[in-house]
Coordinates of C-alpha atoms and ligand atoms in Angstrom, one line a residue:
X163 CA 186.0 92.6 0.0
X164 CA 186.6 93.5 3.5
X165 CA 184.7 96.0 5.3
X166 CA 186.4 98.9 7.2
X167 CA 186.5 98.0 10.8
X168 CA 185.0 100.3 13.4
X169 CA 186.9 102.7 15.2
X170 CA 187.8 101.0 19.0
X171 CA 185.4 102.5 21.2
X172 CA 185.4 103.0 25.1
X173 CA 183.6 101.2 27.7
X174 CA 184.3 100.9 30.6
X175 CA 183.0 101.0 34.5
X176 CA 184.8 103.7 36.8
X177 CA 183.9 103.7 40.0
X178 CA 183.4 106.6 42.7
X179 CA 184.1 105.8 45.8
X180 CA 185.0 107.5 49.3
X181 CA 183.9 108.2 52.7
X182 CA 180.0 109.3 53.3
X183 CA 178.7 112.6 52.5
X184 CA 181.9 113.6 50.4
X185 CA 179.7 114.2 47.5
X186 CA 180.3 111.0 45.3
X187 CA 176.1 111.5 44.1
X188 CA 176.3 115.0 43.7
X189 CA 179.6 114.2 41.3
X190 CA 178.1 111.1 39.4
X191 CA 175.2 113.6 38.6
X192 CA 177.4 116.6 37.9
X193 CA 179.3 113.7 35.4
X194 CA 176.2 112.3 33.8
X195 CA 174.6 116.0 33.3
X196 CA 171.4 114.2 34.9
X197 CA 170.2 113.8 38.6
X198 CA 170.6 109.8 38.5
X199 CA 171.7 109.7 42.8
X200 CA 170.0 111.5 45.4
X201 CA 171.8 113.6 47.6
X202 CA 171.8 115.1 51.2
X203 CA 173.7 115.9 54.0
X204 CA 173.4 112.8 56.2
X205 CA 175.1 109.8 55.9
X206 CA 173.8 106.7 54.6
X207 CA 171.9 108.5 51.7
X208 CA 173.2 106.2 48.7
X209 CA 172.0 102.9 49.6
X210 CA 172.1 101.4 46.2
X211 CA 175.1 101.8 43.9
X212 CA 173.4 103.4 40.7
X213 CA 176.0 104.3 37.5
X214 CA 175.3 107.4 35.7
X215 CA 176.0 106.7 31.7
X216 CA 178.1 109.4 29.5
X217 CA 177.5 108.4 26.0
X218 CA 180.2 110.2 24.0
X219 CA 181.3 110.2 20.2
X220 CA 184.3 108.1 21.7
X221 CA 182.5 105.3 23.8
X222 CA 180.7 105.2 26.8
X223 CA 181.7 106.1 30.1
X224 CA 179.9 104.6 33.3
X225 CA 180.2 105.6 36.7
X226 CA 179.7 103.8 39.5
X227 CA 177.9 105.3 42.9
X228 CA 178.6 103.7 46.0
X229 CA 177.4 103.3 49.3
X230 CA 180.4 105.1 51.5
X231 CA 182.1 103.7 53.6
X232 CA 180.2 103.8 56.9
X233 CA 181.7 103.3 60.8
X234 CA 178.1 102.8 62.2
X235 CA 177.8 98.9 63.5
X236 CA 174.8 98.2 62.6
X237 CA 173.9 94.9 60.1
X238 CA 172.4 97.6 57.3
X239 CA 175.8 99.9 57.4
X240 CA 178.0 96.4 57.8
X241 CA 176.4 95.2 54.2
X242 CA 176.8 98.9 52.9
X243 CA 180.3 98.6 53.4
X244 CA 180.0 94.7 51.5
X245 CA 178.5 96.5 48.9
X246 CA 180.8 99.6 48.6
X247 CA 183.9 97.0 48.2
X248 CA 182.4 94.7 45.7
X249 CA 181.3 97.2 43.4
X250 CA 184.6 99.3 43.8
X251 CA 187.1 95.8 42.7
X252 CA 184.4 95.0 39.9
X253 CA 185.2 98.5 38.2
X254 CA 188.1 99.2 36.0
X255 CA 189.4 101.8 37.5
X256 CA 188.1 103.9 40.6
X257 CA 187.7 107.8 42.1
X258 CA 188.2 108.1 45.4
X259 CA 186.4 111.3 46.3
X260 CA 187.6 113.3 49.6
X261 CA 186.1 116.9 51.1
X262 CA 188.7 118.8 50.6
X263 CA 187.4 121.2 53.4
X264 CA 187.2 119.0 56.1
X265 CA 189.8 119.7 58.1
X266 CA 190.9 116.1 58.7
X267 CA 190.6 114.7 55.3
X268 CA 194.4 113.9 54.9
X269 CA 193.7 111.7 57.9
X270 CA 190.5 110.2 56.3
X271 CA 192.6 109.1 53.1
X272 CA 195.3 107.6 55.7
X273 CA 192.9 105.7 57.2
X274 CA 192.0 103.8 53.8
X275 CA 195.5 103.6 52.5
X276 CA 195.5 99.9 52.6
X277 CA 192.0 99.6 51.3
X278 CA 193.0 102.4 48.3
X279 CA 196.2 100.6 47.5
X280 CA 194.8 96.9 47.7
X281 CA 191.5 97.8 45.7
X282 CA 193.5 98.9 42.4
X283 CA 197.0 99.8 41.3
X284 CA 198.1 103.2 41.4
X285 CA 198.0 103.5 37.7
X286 CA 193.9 102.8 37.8
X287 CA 193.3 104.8 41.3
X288 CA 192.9 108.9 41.0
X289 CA 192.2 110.9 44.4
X290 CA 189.3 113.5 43.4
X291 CA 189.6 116.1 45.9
X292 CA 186.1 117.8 46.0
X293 CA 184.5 120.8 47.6
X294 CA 187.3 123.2 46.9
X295 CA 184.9 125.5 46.5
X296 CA 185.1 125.7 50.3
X297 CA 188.5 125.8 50.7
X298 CA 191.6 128.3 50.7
X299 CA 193.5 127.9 47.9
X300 CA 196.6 128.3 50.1
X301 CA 195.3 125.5 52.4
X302 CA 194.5 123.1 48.8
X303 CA 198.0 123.0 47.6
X304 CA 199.8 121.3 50.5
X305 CA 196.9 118.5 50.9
X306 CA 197.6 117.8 47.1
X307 CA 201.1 117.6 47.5
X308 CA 201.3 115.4 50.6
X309 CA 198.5 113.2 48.7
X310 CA 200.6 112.8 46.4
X311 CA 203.8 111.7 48.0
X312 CA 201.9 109.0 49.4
X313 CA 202.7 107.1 45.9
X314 CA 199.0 105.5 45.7
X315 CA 197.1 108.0 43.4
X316 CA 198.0 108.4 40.0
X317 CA 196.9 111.9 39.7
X318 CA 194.9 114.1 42.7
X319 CA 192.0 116.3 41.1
X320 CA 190.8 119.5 42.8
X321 CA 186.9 119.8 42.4
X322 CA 183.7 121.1 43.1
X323 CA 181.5 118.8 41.8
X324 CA 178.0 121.2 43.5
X325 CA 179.4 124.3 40.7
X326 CA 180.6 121.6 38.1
X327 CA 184.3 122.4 38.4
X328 CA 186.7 120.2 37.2
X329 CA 184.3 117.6 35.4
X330 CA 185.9 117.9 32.0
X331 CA 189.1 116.8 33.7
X332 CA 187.2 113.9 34.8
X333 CA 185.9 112.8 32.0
X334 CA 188.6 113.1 29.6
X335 CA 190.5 110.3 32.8
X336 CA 187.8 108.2 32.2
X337 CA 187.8 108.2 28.3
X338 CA 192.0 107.4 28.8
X339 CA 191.7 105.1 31.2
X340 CA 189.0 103.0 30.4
X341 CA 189.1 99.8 28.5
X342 CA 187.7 99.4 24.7
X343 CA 184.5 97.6 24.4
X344 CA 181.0 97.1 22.9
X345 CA 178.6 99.6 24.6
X346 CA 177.0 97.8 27.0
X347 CA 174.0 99.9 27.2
X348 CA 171.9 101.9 24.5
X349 CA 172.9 105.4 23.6
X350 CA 169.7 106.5 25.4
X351 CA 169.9 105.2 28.6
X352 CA 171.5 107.6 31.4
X353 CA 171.4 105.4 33.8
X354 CA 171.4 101.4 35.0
X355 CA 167.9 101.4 36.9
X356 CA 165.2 101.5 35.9
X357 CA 162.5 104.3 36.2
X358 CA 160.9 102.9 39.1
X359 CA 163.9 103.4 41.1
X360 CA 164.7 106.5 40.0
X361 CA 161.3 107.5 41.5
X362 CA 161.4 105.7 44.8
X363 CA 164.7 107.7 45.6
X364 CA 163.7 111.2 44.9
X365 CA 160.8 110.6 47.9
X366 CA 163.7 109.2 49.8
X367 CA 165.3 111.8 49.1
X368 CA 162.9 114.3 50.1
X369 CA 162.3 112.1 53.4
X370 CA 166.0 112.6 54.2
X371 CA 165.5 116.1 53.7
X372 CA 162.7 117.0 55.8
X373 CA 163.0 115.0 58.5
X374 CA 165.6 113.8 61.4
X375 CA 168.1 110.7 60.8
X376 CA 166.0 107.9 62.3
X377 CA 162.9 108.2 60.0
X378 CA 164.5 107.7 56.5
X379 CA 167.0 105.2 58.2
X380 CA 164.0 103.8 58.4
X381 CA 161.9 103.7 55.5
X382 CA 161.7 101.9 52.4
X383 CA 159.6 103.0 49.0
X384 CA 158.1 100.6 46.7
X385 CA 156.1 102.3 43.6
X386 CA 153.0 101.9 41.3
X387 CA 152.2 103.3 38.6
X388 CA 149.1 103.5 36.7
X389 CA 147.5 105.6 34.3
X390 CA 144.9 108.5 35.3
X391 CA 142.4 110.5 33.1
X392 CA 144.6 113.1 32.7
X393 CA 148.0 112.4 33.2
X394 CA 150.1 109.6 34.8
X395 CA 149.2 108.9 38.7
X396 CA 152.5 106.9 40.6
X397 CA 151.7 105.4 44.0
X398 CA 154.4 105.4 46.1
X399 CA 154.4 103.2 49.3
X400 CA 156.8 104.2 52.4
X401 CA 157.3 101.5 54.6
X402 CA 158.7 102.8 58.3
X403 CA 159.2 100.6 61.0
X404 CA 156.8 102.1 63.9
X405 CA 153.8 104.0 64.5
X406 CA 155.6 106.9 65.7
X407 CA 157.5 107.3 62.9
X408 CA 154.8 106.6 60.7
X409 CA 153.2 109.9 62.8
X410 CA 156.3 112.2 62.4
X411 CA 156.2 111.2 58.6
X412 CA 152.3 112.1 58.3
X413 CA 153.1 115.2 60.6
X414 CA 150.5 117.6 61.6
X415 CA 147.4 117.5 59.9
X416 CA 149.1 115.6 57.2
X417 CA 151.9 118.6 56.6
X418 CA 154.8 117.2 56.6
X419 CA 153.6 114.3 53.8
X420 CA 152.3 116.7 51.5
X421 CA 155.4 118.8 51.8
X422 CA 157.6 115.9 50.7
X423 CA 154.9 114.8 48.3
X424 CA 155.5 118.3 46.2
X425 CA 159.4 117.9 46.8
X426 CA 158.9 114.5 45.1
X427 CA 156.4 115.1 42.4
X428 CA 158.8 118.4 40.8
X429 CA 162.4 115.9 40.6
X430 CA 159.5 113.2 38.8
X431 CA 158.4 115.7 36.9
X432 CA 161.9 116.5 35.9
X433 CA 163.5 113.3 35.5
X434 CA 160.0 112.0 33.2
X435 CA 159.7 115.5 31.5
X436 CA 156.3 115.3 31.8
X437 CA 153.6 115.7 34.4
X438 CA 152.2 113.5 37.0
X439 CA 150.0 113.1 39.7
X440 CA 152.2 111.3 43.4
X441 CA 149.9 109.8 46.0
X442 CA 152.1 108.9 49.1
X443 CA 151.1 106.1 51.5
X444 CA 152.7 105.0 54.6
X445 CA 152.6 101.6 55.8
X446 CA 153.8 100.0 59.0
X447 CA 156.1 97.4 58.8
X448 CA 157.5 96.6 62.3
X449 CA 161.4 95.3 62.8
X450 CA 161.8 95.2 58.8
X451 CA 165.5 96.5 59.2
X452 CA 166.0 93.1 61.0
X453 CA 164.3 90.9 58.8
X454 CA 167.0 89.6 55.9
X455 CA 164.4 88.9 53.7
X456 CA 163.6 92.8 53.6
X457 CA 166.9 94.2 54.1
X458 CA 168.6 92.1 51.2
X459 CA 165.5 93.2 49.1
X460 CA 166.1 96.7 50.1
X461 CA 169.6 96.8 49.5
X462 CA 168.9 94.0 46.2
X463 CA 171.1 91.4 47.6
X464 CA 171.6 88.0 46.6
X465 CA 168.9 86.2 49.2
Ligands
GDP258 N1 180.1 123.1 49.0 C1 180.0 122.0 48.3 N2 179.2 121.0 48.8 C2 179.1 119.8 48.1 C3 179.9 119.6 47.0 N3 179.6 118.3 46.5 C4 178.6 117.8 47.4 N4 178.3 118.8 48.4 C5 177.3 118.6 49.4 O1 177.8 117.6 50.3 C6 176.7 116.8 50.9 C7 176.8 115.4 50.6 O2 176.7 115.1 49.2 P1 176.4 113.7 48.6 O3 176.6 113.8 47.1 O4 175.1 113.2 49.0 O5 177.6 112.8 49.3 P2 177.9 111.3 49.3 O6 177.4 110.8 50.6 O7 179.4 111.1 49.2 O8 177.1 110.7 48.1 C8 175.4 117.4 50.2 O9 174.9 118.4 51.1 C9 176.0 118.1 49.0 O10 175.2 119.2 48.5 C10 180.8 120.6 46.5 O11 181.5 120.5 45.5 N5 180.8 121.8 47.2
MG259 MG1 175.7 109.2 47.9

Protein backbone atom coordinates (compact mmCIF):
# COMPACT_ATOMS: atom_id res chain seq x y z
CA UNK A 1 0.00 0.00 0.00
CA UNK A 2 1.15 3.40 -0.86
CA UNK A 3 0.83 6.18 1.38
CA UNK A 4 -0.82 9.52 0.29
CA UNK A 5 1.97 11.96 -0.51
CA UNK A 6 2.16 15.24 1.15
CA UNK A 7 0.79 18.20 -0.25
CA UNK A 8 4.00 20.39 -2.09
CA UNK A 9 4.87 22.88 0.24
CA UNK A 10 6.70 26.34 -0.15
CA UNK A 11 10.06 27.28 0.68
CA UNK A 12 11.82 29.49 -0.44
CA UNK A 13 14.37 32.65 0.21
CA UNK A 14 13.06 36.16 -1.01
CA UNK A 15 15.18 38.75 -0.62
CA UNK A 16 14.65 42.53 0.26
CA UNK A 17 16.85 44.60 -1.04
CA UNK A 18 17.25 48.48 -1.91
CA UNK A 19 19.06 51.60 -1.17
CA UNK A 20 19.71 52.48 2.76
CA UNK A 21 17.13 53.78 4.96
CA UNK A 22 14.21 52.81 2.49
CA UNK A 23 12.75 50.75 5.18
CA UNK A 24 13.73 47.07 4.01
CA UNK A 25 13.91 46.22 8.34
CA UNK A 26 11.03 47.94 9.16
CA UNK A 27 9.22 45.69 6.16
CA UNK A 28 10.98 42.24 6.97
CA UNK A 29 9.50 43.00 10.58
CA UNK A 30 6.15 44.28 9.41
CA UNK A 31 6.28 40.64 7.17
CA UNK A 32 7.43 38.42 9.93
CA UNK A 33 4.86 40.05 12.54
CA UNK A 34 8.13 40.10 14.91
CA UNK A 35 10.89 42.83 15.42
CA UNK A 36 13.72 40.39 13.90
CA UNK A 37 15.88 43.86 12.26
CA UNK A 38 16.63 46.92 14.00
CA UNK A 39 15.67 50.05 12.53
CA UNK A 40 16.63 53.78 12.47
CA UNK A 41 17.07 56.68 10.49
CA UNK A 42 20.69 56.63 9.55
CA UNK A 43 22.26 54.67 7.17
CA UNK A 44 24.31 51.78 7.73
CA UNK A 45 21.89 50.38 10.41
CA UNK A 46 21.49 46.67 8.96
CA UNK A 47 24.93 45.42 9.11
CA UNK A 48 24.09 41.80 9.05
CA UNK A 49 21.59 40.29 6.67
CA UNK A 50 19.01 38.57 9.11
CA UNK A 51 15.75 36.63 7.42
CA UNK A 52 12.53 36.96 9.20
CA UNK A 53 10.61 33.37 8.88
CA UNK A 54 6.55 33.31 7.92
CA UNK A 55 5.50 29.82 8.73
CA UNK A 56 2.22 29.45 6.94
CA UNK A 57 -0.33 26.43 6.41
CA UNK A 58 1.20 26.52 2.81
CA UNK A 59 5.16 26.50 3.46
CA UNK A 60 7.43 28.80 4.69
CA UNK A 61 8.35 32.01 3.52
CA UNK A 62 11.87 33.59 4.38
CA UNK A 63 12.93 36.94 3.85
CA UNK A 64 16.09 38.10 3.46
CA UNK A 65 17.48 41.66 5.08
CA UNK A 66 20.23 43.24 3.58
CA UNK A 67 22.73 45.66 4.11
CA UNK A 68 21.78 48.66 1.39
CA UNK A 69 23.53 49.61 -0.84
CA UNK A 70 25.87 52.28 0.51
CA UNK A 71 28.08 55.14 -1.62
CA UNK A 72 30.30 55.83 1.48
CA UNK A 73 34.09 54.55 0.50
CA UNK A 74 35.13 53.25 3.31
CA UNK A 75 36.42 49.19 3.55
CA UNK A 76 33.21 48.56 6.13
CA UNK A 77 30.46 50.10 3.58
CA UNK A 78 32.69 48.47 0.44
CA UNK A 79 32.00 44.77 2.14
CA UNK A 80 28.39 45.98 2.98
CA UNK A 81 27.77 46.37 -0.54
CA UNK A 82 29.80 42.53 -1.10
CA UNK A 83 27.39 41.34 1.27
CA UNK A 84 24.19 43.08 -0.06
CA UNK A 85 24.93 41.40 -3.60
CA UNK A 86 25.72 37.99 -2.55
CA UNK A 87 22.84 37.44 -0.49
CA UNK A 88 20.42 39.19 -3.05
CA UNK A 89 21.71 36.44 -6.20
CA UNK A 90 21.55 33.59 -3.52
CA UNK A 91 17.70 34.26 -3.07
CA UNK A 92 15.01 33.05 -5.31
CA UNK A 93 13.51 35.81 -6.01
CA UNK A 94 14.04 39.51 -4.60
CA UNK A 95 12.11 43.01 -3.45
CA UNK A 96 13.53 45.84 -4.29
CA UNK A 97 12.24 48.40 -1.83
CA UNK A 98 12.26 52.28 -2.85
CA UNK A 99 10.79 55.51 -0.68
CA UNK A 100 8.26 56.43 -2.53
CA UNK A 101 8.42 59.96 -1.01
CA UNK A 102 11.76 60.84 -1.84
CA UNK A 103 11.54 63.05 -4.34
CA UNK A 104 14.29 61.44 -6.49
CA UNK A 105 13.48 57.86 -6.13
CA UNK A 106 12.68 57.28 -9.90
CA UNK A 107 16.33 58.32 -10.28
CA UNK A 108 17.51 56.04 -7.40
CA UNK A 109 15.83 52.89 -9.26
CA UNK A 110 17.68 54.27 -12.64
CA UNK A 111 20.74 54.22 -11.05
CA UNK A 112 20.53 50.34 -10.26
CA UNK A 113 18.79 49.34 -13.43
CA UNK A 114 21.68 47.29 -14.52
CA UNK A 115 22.28 45.82 -11.11
CA UNK A 116 18.11 45.12 -10.84
CA UNK A 117 18.01 43.59 -14.22
CA UNK A 118 21.42 41.48 -13.98
CA UNK A 119 20.61 40.22 -10.31
CA UNK A 120 17.20 38.33 -11.45
CA UNK A 121 14.87 38.08 -14.34
CA UNK A 122 11.94 40.25 -14.45
CA UNK A 123 9.64 37.47 -13.77
CA UNK A 124 11.47 36.89 -10.06
CA UNK A 125 12.18 40.84 -9.44
CA UNK A 126 9.02 43.06 -7.84
CA UNK A 127 9.61 46.91 -7.18
CA UNK A 128 8.00 47.44 -3.59
CA UNK A 129 7.38 51.03 -3.42
CA UNK A 130 7.15 51.96 0.29
CA UNK A 131 6.30 54.97 2.45
CA UNK A 132 3.22 55.94 0.53
CA UNK A 133 2.02 56.84 3.56
CA UNK A 134 3.94 59.98 2.87
CA UNK A 135 3.10 60.53 -0.38
CA UNK A 136 0.23 62.22 -2.62
CA UNK A 137 -1.71 59.80 -4.13
CA UNK A 138 -1.69 61.98 -7.36
CA UNK A 139 2.19 62.09 -7.20
CA UNK A 140 2.17 57.78 -6.53
CA UNK A 141 0.47 56.91 -9.73
CA UNK A 142 2.86 58.31 -12.33
CA UNK A 143 6.10 56.87 -10.45
CA UNK A 144 4.28 53.48 -10.74
CA UNK A 145 3.56 53.81 -14.20
CA UNK A 146 6.96 54.99 -15.47
CA UNK A 147 8.42 52.01 -13.07
CA UNK A 148 6.81 50.03 -14.86
CA UNK A 149 7.56 50.92 -18.49
CA UNK A 150 10.95 50.31 -17.60
CA UNK A 151 10.21 46.43 -18.38
CA UNK A 152 12.40 45.11 -15.32
CA UNK A 153 9.79 44.68 -12.45
CA UNK A 154 7.21 42.19 -12.71
CA UNK A 155 4.76 43.97 -10.66
CA UNK A 156 5.42 47.50 -8.59
CA UNK A 157 3.70 47.39 -4.95
CA UNK A 158 2.63 50.61 -3.26
CA UNK A 159 3.35 50.27 0.66
CA UNK A 160 3.75 51.39 3.90
CA UNK A 161 5.47 48.91 5.59
CA UNK A 162 5.66 51.49 9.36
CA UNK A 163 1.31 51.17 9.29
CA UNK A 164 1.54 47.53 7.76
CA UNK A 165 -0.08 48.37 4.39
CA UNK A 166 0.16 46.33 1.69
CA UNK A 167 1.84 43.20 3.49
CA UNK A 168 -0.86 40.74 2.51
CA UNK A 169 -0.03 41.62 -1.10
CA UNK A 170 3.36 40.67 -0.22
CA UNK A 171 2.98 37.69 1.09
CA UNK A 172 0.61 36.13 -1.01
CA UNK A 173 3.97 37.07 -4.07
CA UNK A 174 6.09 35.25 -2.02
CA UNK A 175 3.83 32.15 -1.38
CA UNK A 176 3.47 32.27 -5.73
CA UNK A 177 6.65 32.77 -6.46
CA UNK A 178 8.69 30.80 -4.30
CA UNK A 179 9.89 27.39 -5.00
CA UNK A 180 8.48 24.03 -3.27
CA UNK A 181 10.66 22.57 -0.70
CA UNK A 182 11.22 20.87 2.75
CA UNK A 183 11.06 23.66 5.42
CA UNK A 184 14.33 24.40 6.13
CA UNK A 185 13.71 25.62 9.60
CA UNK A 186 11.31 24.51 12.50
CA UNK A 187 7.86 25.94 12.58
CA UNK A 188 8.96 27.85 15.69
CA UNK A 189 11.80 29.71 14.73
CA UNK A 190 11.09 33.45 13.45
CA UNK A 191 14.18 34.04 12.60
CA UNK A 192 17.86 32.63 11.27
CA UNK A 193 20.01 34.04 14.41
CA UNK A 194 20.24 33.17 17.14
CA UNK A 195 19.06 34.92 20.40
CA UNK A 196 22.34 36.34 21.07
CA UNK A 197 22.19 38.37 18.17
CA UNK A 198 18.97 39.38 18.38
CA UNK A 199 20.07 40.97 21.64
CA UNK A 200 23.29 42.60 20.57
CA UNK A 201 21.21 44.60 17.89
CA UNK A 202 18.51 46.07 19.97
CA UNK A 203 21.52 47.92 22.06
CA UNK A 204 22.82 48.85 18.66
CA UNK A 205 19.92 49.90 17.98
CA UNK A 206 19.33 52.07 20.85
CA UNK A 207 23.05 53.41 20.30
CA UNK A 208 22.00 54.50 16.88
CA UNK A 209 19.17 56.13 18.33
CA UNK A 210 20.64 58.19 20.97
CA UNK A 211 23.60 59.20 19.73
CA UNK A 212 25.35 60.97 16.55
CA UNK A 213 26.60 58.84 13.34
CA UNK A 214 30.26 58.26 14.39
CA UNK A 215 29.69 56.45 17.71
CA UNK A 216 27.53 53.40 16.55
CA UNK A 217 29.66 53.38 13.27
CA UNK A 218 31.76 52.61 15.70
CA UNK A 219 30.76 50.14 18.08
CA UNK A 220 30.43 46.53 18.19
CA UNK A 221 28.30 44.36 20.96
CA UNK A 222 29.25 40.96 22.12
CA UNK A 223 26.81 39.38 24.92
CA UNK A 224 26.74 37.11 28.01
CA UNK A 225 24.36 35.70 29.56
CA UNK A 226 24.12 34.18 32.89
CA UNK A 227 21.63 33.37 35.32
CA UNK A 228 20.78 35.72 38.46
CA UNK A 229 18.80 34.99 41.70
CA UNK A 230 15.92 36.37 40.35
CA UNK A 231 15.70 36.52 36.84
CA UNK A 232 18.07 36.20 33.90
CA UNK A 233 21.10 38.94 33.96
CA UNK A 234 22.70 39.49 30.04
CA UNK A 235 26.01 41.34 29.84
CA UNK A 236 26.44 43.09 27.02
CA UNK A 237 29.91 44.39 25.96
CA UNK A 238 30.17 47.60 23.52
CA UNK A 239 33.32 47.85 21.94
CA UNK A 240 34.04 51.71 20.53
CA UNK A 241 37.08 52.58 19.02
CA UNK A 242 38.40 55.68 21.29
CA UNK A 243 38.25 57.12 24.59
CA UNK A 244 36.14 59.87 23.52
CA UNK A 245 33.60 57.98 22.25
CA UNK A 246 33.72 55.68 24.90
CA UNK A 247 32.96 59.23 27.04
CA UNK A 248 30.03 60.37 24.75
CA UNK A 249 28.58 56.73 25.15
CA UNK A 250 28.89 56.80 29.11
CA UNK A 251 27.61 60.52 28.91
CA UNK A 252 27.25 62.60 31.88
CA UNK A 253 27.25 61.02 35.06
CA UNK A 254 26.61 57.77 33.26
CA UNK A 255 23.12 59.26 31.58
CA UNK A 256 23.35 58.53 28.40
CA UNK A 257 24.25 54.54 29.12
CA UNK A 258 21.51 54.01 31.35
CA UNK A 259 19.21 55.65 28.93
CA UNK A 260 20.12 53.16 26.21
CA UNK A 261 20.38 50.50 28.80
CA UNK A 262 16.30 50.86 29.52
CA UNK A 263 15.81 51.33 25.63
CA UNK A 264 17.49 47.90 25.37
CA UNK A 265 16.33 45.97 28.27
CA UNK A 266 12.14 46.69 27.16
CA UNK A 267 12.83 45.28 23.10
CA UNK A 268 14.76 42.09 25.39
CA UNK A 269 12.05 41.92 27.36
CA UNK A 270 9.81 41.79 24.38
CA UNK A 271 11.52 39.73 22.06
CA UNK A 272 12.32 36.89 25.32
CA UNK A 273 8.75 37.59 26.88
CA UNK A 274 10.11 37.49 30.00
CA UNK A 275 12.14 39.72 32.25
CA UNK A 276 15.72 40.40 32.63
CA UNK A 277 18.27 42.24 34.20
CA UNK A 278 21.08 44.34 31.13
CA UNK A 279 24.38 45.36 32.53
CA UNK A 280 26.12 47.48 29.77
CA UNK A 281 29.97 47.68 29.52
CA UNK A 282 32.12 49.66 27.34
CA UNK A 283 35.43 48.61 26.30
CA UNK A 284 38.13 50.34 24.24
CA UNK A 285 39.25 48.83 21.39
CA UNK A 286 41.42 51.24 19.36
CA UNK A 287 41.50 51.09 15.20
CA UNK A 288 39.20 47.74 15.32
CA UNK A 289 37.27 49.01 12.18
CA UNK A 290 40.68 48.51 10.44
CA UNK A 291 41.70 45.39 11.73
CA UNK A 292 40.17 42.37 9.29
CA UNK A 293 40.21 40.08 11.88
CA UNK A 294 37.46 42.23 13.73
CA UNK A 295 35.68 43.59 10.93
CA UNK A 296 35.12 40.16 9.14
CA UNK A 297 33.97 38.95 12.69
CA UNK A 298 31.76 41.85 12.85
CA UNK A 299 30.22 41.61 9.68
CA UNK A 300 30.66 37.25 10.03
CA UNK A 301 32.83 36.96 7.00
CA UNK A 302 34.69 34.19 5.76
CA UNK A 303 38.29 35.07 7.43
N1 LIG B 1 6.69 57.18 7.06
C1 LIG B 1 7.24 55.97 6.93
N2 LIG B 1 8.48 55.74 7.41
C2 LIG B 1 9.02 54.51 7.26
C3 LIG B 1 8.31 53.46 6.62
N3 LIG B 1 9.11 52.37 6.61
C4 LIG B 1 10.26 52.73 7.25
N4 LIG B 1 10.21 54.02 7.65
C5 LIG B 1 11.25 54.76 8.38
O1 LIG B 1 12.39 54.88 7.55
C6 LIG B 1 13.61 54.82 8.33
C7 LIG B 1 14.51 53.73 7.80
O2 LIG B 1 13.92 52.47 8.03
P1 LIG B 1 14.75 51.12 8.01
O3 LIG B 1 13.76 50.02 8.06
O4 LIG B 1 15.83 51.13 9.05
O5 LIG B 1 15.43 51.23 6.55
P2 LIG B 1 16.57 50.32 5.87
O6 LIG B 1 17.85 51.06 6.01
O7 LIG B 1 16.17 50.21 4.43
O8 LIG B 1 16.56 48.99 6.57
C8 LIG B 1 13.15 54.60 9.77
O9 LIG B 1 13.12 55.84 10.42
C9 LIG B 1 11.75 54.03 9.62
O10 LIG B 1 10.91 54.27 10.73
C10 LIG B 1 6.99 53.72 6.12
O11 LIG B 1 6.28 52.89 5.56
N5 LIG B 1 6.52 55.00 6.30
MG1 LIG C 1 18.00 47.96 7.53
Amino acid sequence: MSLKKDKKRVCGFMGIVGPTNSGKSTLLNALVGRKVSIVSQKVQTTYHGVSGILNLDSGQLVFTDTPGYQKHPDRVARLLNNVADQKAAGCDAVMWVFDASNPRVFQQVMKLKTKISQLKKAELSFCVLNKVDKVEKTQLLPLIQSLWELGIFKEIIPVSAKKGNGMDRLVQIANQVLPEGEELYPRTAISDRNPQFHLAEFVREKIYQATHEEVPYSSWIEIDESEGPRMPTILAKIHVDSESKKGILIGKKGEMLKKIGIEARKEMEAFLGKQICLKLHVHVQKKWKEDSRFVNRYLELDQ
